[in-house]
Coordinates of C-alpha atoms in Angstrom, one line a residue:
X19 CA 57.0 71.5 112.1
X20 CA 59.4 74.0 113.8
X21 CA 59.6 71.8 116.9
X22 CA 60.2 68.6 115.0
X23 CA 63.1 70.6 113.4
X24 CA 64.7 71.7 116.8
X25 CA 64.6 67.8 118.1
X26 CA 66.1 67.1 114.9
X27 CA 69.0 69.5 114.8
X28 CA 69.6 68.7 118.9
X29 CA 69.6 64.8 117.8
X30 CA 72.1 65.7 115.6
X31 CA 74.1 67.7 117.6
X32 CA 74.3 65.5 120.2
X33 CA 75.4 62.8 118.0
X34 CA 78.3 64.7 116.8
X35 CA 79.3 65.4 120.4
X36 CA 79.2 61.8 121.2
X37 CA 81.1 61.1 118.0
X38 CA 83.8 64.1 119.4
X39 CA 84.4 63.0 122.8
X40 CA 85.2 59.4 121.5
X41 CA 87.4 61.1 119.0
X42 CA 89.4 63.5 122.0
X43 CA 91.6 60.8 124.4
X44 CA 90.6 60.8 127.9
X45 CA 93.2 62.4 130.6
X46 CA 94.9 59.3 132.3
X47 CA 96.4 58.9 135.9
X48 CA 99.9 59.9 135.8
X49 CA 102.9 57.9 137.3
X50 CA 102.4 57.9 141.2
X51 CA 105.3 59.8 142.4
X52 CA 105.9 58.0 146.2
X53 CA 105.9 54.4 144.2
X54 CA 108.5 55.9 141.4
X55 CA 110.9 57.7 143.9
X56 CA 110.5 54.3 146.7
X57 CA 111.3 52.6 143.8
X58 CA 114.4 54.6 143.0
X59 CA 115.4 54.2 146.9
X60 CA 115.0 50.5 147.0
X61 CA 116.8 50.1 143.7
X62 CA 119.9 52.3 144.8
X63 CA 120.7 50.6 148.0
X64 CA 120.3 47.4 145.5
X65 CA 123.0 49.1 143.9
X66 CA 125.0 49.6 146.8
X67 CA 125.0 46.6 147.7
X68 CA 126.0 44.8 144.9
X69 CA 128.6 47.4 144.4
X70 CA 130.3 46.7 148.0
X71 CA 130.1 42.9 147.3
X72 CA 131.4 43.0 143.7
X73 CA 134.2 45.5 144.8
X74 CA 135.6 43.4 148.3
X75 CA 134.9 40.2 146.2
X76 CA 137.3 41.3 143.4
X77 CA 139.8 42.6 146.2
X78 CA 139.9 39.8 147.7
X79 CA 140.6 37.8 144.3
X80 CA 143.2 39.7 142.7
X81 CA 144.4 42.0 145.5
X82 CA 148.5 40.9 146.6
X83 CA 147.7 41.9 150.3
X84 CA 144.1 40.4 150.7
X85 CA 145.8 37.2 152.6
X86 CA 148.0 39.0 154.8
X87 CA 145.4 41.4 155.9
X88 CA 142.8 38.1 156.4
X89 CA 145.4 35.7 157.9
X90 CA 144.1 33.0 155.4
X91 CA 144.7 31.0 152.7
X92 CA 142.6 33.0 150.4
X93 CA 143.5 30.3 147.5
X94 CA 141.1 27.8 149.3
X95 CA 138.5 30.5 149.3
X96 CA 138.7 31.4 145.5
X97 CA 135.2 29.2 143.9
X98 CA 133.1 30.9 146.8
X99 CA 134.8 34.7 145.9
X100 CA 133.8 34.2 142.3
X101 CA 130.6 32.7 142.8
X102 CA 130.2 36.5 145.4
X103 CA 131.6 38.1 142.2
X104 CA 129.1 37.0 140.0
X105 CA 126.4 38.0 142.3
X106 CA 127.8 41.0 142.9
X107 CA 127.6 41.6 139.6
X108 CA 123.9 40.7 138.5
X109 CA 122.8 42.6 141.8
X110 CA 124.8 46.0 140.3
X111 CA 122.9 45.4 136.5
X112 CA 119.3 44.9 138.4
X113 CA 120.0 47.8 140.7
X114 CA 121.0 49.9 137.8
X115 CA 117.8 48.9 135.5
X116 CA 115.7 49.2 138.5
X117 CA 116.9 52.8 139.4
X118 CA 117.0 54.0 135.2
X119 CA 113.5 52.6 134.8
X120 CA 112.3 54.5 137.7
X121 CA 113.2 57.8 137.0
X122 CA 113.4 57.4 133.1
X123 CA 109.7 55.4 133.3
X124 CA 111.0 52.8 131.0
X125 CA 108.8 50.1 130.7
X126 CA 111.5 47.7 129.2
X127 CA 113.9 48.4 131.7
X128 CA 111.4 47.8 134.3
X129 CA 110.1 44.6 132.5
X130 CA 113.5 43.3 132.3
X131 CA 114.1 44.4 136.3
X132 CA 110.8 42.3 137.5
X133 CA 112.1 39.3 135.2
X134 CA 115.2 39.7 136.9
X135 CA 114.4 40.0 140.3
X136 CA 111.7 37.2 139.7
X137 CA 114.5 34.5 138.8
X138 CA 116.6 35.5 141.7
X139 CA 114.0 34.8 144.2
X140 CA 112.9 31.5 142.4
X141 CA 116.8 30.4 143.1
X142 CA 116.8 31.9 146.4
X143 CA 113.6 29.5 147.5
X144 CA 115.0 26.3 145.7
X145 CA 118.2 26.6 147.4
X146 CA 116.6 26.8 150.5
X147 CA 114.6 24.3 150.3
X148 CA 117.2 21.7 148.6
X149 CA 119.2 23.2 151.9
X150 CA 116.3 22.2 154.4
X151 CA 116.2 18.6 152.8
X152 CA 119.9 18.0 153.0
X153 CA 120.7 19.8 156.0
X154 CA 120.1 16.2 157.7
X155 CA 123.1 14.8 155.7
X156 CA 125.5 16.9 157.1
X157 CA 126.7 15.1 160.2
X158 CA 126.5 11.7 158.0
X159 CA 129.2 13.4 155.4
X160 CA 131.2 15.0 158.2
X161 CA 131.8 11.8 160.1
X162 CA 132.6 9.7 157.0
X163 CA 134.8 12.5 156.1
X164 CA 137.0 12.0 159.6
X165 CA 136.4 8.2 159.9
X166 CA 140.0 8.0 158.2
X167 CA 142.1 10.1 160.4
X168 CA 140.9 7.8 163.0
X169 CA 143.0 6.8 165.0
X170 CA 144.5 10.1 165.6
X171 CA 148.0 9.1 167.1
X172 CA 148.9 7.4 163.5
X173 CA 148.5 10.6 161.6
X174 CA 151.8 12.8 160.9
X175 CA 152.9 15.9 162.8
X176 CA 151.4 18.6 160.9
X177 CA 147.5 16.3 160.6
X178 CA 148.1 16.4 164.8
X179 CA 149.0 20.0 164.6
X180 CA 145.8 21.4 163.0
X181 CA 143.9 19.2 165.3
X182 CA 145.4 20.5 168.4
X183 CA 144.9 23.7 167.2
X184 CA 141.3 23.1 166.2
X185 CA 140.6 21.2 169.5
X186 CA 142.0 24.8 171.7
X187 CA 140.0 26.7 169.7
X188 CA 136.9 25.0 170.1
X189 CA 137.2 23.3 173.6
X190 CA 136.9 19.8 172.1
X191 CA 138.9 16.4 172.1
X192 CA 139.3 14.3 169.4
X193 CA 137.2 13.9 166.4
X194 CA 134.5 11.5 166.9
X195 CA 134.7 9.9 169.8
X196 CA 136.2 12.4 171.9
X197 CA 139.4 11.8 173.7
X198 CA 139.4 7.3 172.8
X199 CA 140.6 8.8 169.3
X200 CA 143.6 9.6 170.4
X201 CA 144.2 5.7 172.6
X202 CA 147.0 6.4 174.9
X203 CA 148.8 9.9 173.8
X204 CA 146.1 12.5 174.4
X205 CA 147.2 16.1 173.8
X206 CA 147.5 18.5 176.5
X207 CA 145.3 20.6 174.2
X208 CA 142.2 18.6 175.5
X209 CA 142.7 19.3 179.1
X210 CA 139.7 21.0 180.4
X211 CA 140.2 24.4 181.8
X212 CA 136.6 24.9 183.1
X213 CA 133.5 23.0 183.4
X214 CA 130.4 24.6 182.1
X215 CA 127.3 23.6 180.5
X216 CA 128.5 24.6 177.3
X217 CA 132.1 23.3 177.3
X218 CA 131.7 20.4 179.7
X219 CA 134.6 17.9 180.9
X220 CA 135.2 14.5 181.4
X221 CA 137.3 13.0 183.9
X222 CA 139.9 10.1 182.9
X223 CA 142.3 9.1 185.2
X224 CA 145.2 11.9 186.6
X225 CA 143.1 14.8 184.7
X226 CA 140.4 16.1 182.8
X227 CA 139.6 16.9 179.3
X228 CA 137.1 18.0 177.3
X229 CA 134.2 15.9 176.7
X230 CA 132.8 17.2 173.1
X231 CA 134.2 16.2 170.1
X232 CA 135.2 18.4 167.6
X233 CA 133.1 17.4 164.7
X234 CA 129.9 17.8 167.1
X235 CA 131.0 21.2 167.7
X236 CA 131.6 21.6 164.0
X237 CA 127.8 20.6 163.4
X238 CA 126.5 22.9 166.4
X239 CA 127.9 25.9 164.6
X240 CA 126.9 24.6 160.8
X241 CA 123.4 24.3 162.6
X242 CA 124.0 27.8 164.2
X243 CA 125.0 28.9 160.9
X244 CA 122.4 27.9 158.9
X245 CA 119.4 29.5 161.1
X246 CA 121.5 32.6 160.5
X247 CA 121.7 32.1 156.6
X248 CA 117.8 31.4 157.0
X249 CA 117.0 34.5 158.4
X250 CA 118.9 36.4 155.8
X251 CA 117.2 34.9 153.2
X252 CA 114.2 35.3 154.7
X253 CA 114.6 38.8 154.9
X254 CA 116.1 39.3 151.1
X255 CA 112.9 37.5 150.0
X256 CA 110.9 39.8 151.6
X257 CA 113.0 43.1 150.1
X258 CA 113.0 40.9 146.7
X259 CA 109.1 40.8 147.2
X260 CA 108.5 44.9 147.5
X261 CA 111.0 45.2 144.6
X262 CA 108.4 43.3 142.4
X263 CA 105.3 44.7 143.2
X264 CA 107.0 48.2 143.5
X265 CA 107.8 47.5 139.6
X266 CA 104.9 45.8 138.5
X267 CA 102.6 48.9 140.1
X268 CA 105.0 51.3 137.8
X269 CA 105.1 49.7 134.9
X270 CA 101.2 49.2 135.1
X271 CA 101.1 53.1 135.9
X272 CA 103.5 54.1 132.6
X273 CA 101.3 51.8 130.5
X274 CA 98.4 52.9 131.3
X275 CA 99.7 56.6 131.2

């Protein structure tokens, strides 16, 4: 029948339709443009930064004036400057990958960035936490460090001179056990100019000096110093985090484009 024709024919139709729109490829998402271009930003000042440590590292490695300009020994300094130099470096490469697969939408440039950034961060938490367990140790290596120079009237003229010096800087006396390392010849560079809660004195007969000794004070500001290295860790972990999910999001987007 006529009818029986028309359901045929529609049938039919429809089937080829079907069998058409599986055929044409469905418009996908594009690339989210804030999460490309933030990307780009974070990246670049990744860059930067990498590119001001690389180039004062190297300055300060190979540079004649470097020393003069510092007032130090920059000899002693030379393992830390190339371990800054190396990280300088592998900061510059991610920053560069990072930025290029941003704006170029390369997924292996971005792949290699999140692998990148990923091992970094895995260092960055192991160091801290092999710091955190052995950040105990350090008064036990300090004071079996000193123990020799002990007692300090028997070392040489230039041993008592950096002590002086170290003791006038810091408003300390002696090394571990204040002014009795030095017996019967304390330095007029432990005399105690002012009492105060941080820089107390203690009085010995005909004068006073200054109670501390220097290697407590050295541990105080390692202490000090290592809260401050905490934080900044803290917050490159957190930067190091964005960078990773920032990447991961785009390269997801590209694929998926």
């Amino acid at each position: 029948t006529r009818l029986a024709r028309r359901r045929s024919i529609k049938v039919s139709l429809g089937g080829w339709e079907t069998e058409r729109e599986r055929k044409i490829p469905r418009k996908m998402a594009g690339v989210n443009k804030c999460i490309k271009y933030s990307m780009f930003f974070f990246n670049f000042l990744f860059w930067l930064c990498g590119s001001i440590i690389l180039g004062v590292s190297i300055w300060l490695r190979v540079g004649k004036n470097a020393g003069k300009v510092s007032g130090v020994n920059i000899v002693e300094f030379y393992p830390a400057i190339n371990l800054l130099i190396t990280v300088g470096s592998i900061v510059m490469v991610l920053g560069f990958l990072g930025c290029c697969g941003a704006m170029k939408e390369s997924k292996c440039m971005l792949i290699l960035f999140f692998i990148g950034l990923l091992l970094i961060l895995v260092l960055q938490i192991t160091a801290g936490i092999l710091g955190a367990l052995y950040t105990p140790q350090i008064a036990t290596v300090i004071n079996d460090t000193y123990k020799e120079y002990i007692p300090l009237s028997t070392q040489t003229d230039t041993v008592k001179k950096e002590i002086e010096e170290m003791q006038q800087e810091n408003k300390c006396c002696g090394l571990l056990n204040g002014y009795k390392d030095w017996e019967h010849s304390i330095p007029t560079s432990c005399n105690c100019t002012h009492d105060d809660q941080d820089h107390p004195c203690a009085k010995i007969p005909g004068r006073s000096v200054w109670a501390q000794s220097c290697v407590d004070v050295m541990i105080d500001i390692l202490k000090a110093n290592c809260i401050i290295i905490i934080g900044i860790a803290f917050g490159l972990a957190v930067i190091e985090i964005f960078g990773l999910a920032f990447s991961m999001t785009l390269y997801c987007q590209i694929k998926n484009k």
